mmCIF file of C-alpha atoms and ligand atoms in Angstrom:
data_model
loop_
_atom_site.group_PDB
_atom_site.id
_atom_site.type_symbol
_atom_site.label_atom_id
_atom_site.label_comp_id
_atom_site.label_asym_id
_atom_site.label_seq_id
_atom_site.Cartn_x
_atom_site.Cartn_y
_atom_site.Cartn_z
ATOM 1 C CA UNK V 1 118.221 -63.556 -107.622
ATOM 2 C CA UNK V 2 121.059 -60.930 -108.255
ATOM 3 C CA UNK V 3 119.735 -57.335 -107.761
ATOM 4 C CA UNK V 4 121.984 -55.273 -111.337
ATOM 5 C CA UNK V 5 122.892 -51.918 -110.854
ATOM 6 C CA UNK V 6 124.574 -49.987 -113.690
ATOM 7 C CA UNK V 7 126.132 -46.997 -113.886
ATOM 8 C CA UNK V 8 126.134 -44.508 -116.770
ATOM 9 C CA UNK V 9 127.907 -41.359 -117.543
ATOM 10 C CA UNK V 10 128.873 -40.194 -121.168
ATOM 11 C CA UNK V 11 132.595 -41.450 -122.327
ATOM 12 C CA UNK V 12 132.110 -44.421 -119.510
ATOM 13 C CA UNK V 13 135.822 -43.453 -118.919
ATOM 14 C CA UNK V 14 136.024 -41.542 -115.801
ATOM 15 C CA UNK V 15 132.957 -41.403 -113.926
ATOM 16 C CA UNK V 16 130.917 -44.363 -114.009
ATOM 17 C CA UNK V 17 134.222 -47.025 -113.994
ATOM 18 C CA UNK V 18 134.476 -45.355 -110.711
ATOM 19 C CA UNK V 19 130.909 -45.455 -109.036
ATOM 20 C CA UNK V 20 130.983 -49.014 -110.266
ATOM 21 C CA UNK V 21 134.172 -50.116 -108.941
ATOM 22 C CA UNK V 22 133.262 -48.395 -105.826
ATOM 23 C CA UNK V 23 130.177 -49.892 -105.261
ATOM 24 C CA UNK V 24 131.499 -53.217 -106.167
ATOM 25 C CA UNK V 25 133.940 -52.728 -103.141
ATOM 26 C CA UNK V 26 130.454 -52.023 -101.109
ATOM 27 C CA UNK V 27 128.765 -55.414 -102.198
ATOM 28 C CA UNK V 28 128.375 -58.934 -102.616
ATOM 29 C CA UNK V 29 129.447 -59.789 -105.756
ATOM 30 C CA UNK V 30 127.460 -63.109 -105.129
ATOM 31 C CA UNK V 31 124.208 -60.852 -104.154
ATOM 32 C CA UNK V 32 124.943 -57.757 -106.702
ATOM 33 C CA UNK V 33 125.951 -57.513 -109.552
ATOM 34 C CA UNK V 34 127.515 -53.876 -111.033
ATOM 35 C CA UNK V 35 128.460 -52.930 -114.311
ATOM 36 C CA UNK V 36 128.618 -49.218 -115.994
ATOM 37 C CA UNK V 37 128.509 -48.372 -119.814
ATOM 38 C CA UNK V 38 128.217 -44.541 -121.339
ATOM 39 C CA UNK V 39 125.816 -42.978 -123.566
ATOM 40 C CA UNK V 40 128.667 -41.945 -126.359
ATOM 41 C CA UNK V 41 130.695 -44.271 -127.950
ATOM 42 C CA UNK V 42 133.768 -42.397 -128.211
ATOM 43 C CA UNK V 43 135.799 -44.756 -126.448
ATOM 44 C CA UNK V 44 133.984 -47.872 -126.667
ATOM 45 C CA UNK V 45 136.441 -50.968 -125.920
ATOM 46 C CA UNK V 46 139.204 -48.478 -124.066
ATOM 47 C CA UNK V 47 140.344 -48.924 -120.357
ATOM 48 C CA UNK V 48 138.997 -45.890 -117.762
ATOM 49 C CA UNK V 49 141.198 -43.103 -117.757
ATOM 50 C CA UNK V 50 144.344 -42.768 -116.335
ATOM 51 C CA UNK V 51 143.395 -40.205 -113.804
ATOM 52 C CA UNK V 52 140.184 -42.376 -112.734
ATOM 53 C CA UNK V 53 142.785 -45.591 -112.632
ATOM 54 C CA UNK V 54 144.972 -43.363 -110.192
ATOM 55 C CA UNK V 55 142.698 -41.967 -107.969
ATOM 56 C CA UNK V 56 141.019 -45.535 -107.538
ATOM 57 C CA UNK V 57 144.131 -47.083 -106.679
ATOM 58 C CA UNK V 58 144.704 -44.391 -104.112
ATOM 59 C CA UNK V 59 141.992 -45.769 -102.256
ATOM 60 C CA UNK V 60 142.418 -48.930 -102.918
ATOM 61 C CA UNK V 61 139.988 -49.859 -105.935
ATOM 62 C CA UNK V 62 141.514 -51.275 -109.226
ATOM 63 C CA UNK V 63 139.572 -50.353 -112.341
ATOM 64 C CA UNK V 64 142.467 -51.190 -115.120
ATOM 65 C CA UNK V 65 140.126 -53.961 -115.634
ATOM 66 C CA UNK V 66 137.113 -52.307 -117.332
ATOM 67 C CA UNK V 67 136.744 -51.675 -120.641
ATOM 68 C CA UNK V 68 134.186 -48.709 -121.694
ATOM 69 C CA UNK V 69 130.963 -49.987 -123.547
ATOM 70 C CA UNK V 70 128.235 -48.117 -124.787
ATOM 71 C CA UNK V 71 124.832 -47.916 -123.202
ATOM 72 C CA UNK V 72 121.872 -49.896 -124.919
ATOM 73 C CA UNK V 73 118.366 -50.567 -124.482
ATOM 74 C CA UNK V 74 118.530 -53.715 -123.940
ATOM 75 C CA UNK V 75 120.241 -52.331 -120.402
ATOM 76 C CA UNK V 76 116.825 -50.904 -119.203
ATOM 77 C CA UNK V 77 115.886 -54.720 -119.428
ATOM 78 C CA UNK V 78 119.164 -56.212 -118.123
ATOM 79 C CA UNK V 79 119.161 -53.845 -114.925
ATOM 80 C CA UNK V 80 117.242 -53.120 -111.865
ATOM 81 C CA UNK V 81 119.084 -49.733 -111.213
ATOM 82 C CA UNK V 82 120.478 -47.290 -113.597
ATOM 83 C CA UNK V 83 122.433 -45.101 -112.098
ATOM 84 C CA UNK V 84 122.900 -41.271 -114.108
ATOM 85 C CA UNK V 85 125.979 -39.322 -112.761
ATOM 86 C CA UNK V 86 124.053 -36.393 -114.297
ATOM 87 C CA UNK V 87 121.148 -35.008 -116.165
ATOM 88 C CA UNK V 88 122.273 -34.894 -119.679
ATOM 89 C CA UNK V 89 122.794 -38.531 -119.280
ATOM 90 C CA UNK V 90 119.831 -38.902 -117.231
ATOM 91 C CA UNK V 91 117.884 -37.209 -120.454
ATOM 92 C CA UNK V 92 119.971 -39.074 -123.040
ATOM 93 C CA UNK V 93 119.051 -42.923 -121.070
ATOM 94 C CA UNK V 94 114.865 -41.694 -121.444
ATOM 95 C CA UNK V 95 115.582 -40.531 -125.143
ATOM 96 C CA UNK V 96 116.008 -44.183 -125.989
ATOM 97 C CA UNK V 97 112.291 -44.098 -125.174
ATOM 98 C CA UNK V 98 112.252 -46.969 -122.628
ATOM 99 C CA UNK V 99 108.658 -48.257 -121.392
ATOM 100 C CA UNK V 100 107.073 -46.720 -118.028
ATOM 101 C CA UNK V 101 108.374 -49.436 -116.272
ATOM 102 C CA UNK V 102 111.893 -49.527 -117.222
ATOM 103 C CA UNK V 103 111.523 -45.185 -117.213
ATOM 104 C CA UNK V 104 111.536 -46.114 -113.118
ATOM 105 C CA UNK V 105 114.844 -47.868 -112.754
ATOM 106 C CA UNK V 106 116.697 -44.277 -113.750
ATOM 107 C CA UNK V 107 117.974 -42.556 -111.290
ATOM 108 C CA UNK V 108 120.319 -39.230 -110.323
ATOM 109 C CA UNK V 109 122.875 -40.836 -108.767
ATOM 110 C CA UNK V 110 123.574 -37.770 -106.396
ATOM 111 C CA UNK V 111 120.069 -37.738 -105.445
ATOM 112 C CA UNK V 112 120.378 -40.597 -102.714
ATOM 113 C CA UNK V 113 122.068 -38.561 -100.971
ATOM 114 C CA UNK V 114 121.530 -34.482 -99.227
ATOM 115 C CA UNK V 115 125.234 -33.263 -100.532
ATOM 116 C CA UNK V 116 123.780 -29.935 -101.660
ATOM 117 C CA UNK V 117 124.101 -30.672 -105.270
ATOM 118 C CA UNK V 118 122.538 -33.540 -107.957
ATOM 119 C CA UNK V 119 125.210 -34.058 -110.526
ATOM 120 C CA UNK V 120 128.577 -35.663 -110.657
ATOM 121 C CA UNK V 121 130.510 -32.864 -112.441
ATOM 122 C CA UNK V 122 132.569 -34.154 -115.822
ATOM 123 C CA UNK V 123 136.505 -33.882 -114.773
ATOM 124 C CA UNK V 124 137.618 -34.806 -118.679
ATOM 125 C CA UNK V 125 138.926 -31.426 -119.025
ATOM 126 C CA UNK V 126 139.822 -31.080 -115.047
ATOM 127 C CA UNK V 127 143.053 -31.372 -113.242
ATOM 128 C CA UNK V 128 143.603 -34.083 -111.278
ATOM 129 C CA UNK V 129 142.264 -32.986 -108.051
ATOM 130 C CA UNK V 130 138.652 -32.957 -110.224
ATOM 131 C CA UNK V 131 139.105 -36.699 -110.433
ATOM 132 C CA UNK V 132 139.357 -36.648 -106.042
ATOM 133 C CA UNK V 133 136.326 -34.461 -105.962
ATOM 134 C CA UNK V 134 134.273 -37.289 -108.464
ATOM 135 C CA UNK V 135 135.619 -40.064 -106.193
ATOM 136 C CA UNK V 136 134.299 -38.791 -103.184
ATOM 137 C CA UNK V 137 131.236 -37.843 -104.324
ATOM 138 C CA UNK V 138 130.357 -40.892 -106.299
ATOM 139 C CA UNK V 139 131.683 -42.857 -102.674
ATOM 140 C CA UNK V 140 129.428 -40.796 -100.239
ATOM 141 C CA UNK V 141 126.479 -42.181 -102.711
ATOM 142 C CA UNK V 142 127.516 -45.425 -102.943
ATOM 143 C CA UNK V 143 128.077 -45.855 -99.693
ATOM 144 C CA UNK V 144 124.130 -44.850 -98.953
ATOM 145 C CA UNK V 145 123.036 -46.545 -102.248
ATOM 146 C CA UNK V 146 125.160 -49.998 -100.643
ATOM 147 C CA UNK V 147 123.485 -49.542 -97.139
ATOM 148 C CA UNK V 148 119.665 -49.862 -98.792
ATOM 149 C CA UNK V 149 120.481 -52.526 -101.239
ATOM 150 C CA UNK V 150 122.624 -54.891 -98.654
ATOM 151 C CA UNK V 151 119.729 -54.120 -96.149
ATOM 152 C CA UNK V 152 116.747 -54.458 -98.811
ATOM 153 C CA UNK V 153 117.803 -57.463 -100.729
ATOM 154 C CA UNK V 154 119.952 -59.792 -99.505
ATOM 155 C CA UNK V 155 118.169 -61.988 -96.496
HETATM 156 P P1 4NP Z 1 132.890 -39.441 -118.391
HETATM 157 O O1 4NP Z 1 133.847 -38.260 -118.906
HETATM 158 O O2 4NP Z 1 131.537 -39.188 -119.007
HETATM 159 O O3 4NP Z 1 132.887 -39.253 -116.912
HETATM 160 O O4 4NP Z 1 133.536 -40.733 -118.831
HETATM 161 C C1 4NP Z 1 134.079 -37.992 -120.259
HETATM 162 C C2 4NP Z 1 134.947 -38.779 -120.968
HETATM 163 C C3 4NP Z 1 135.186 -38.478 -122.306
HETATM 164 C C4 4NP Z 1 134.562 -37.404 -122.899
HETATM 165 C C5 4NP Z 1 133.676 -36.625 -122.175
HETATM 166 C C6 4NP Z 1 133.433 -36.929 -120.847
HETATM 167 N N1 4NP Z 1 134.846 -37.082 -124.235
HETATM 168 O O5 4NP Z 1 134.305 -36.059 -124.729
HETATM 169 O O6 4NP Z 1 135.599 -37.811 -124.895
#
């Protein structure tokens, strides 16, 4: 069975189309299966955002792809992982009032790793070298996050 790991930040147009990109380029696509979505709808149907397109393709990771979707609640039962980049969307996930069970799958993404901090900062309003900072931060987790799930769950 495919292990589903989503990723969520707010506009799903610069953070999460990179963690899932990135750990799509970390996986199996036949073993796991990654998505991402956002918790606004502002840009719901849009590709990511040029500066998330650019920095991807600098190392090698095309996300011109993706189109933005909003998260639902039918995601908590879709997914085994939900990833937060940080904790206002960590809080706005639970305020859709999931079930104890589905509460567990929701996770800081910069918490499976030590980096010294717990959220993926929001680059919208950043220059581009924001954008560089997000990629490698969202990579150093993935990279951890692709380690336990490639050991855990595939045979
Ligand atoms: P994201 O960044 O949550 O990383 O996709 C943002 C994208 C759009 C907006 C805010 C954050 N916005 O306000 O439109």
């Amino acid at each position: 069975m495919k292990i589903k790991v989503l990723m969520v930040c707010l506009g799903n147009i610069c953070r999460s189309p990179l963690a899932e990109g990135i750990l799509q380029t970390k996986t199996d696509p036949k073993h796991i299966f990654v998505d991402s979505a956002g918790t606004a709808g502002y840009h719901v149907g849009k590709k990511p955002d040029i500066r998330s397109i650019e920095v991807a393709k600098k190392h090698n990771i095309n996300i011109e792809g993706q189109r933005c979707r909003k998260f639902t609640k039918e995601d908590f039962i879709a997914f085994d992982f939900i990833y937060a980049m940080d904790m206002s969307n960590y809080n706005n996930i639970l305020s859709l009032g999931p079930s104890e069970e589905d509460a567990k799958k929701v996770r800081l993404l910069l918490n499976e790793v030590d980096l010294g901090i717990n959220e993926v900062p929001d680059p919208y309003y950043d220059a581009d070298e924001g954008f560089e900072k997000v990629f490698s931060l969202i990579d150093t987790a993935c990279t951890e996050i692709a380690n336990r799930l490639n050991q855990e769950h595939i045979a």
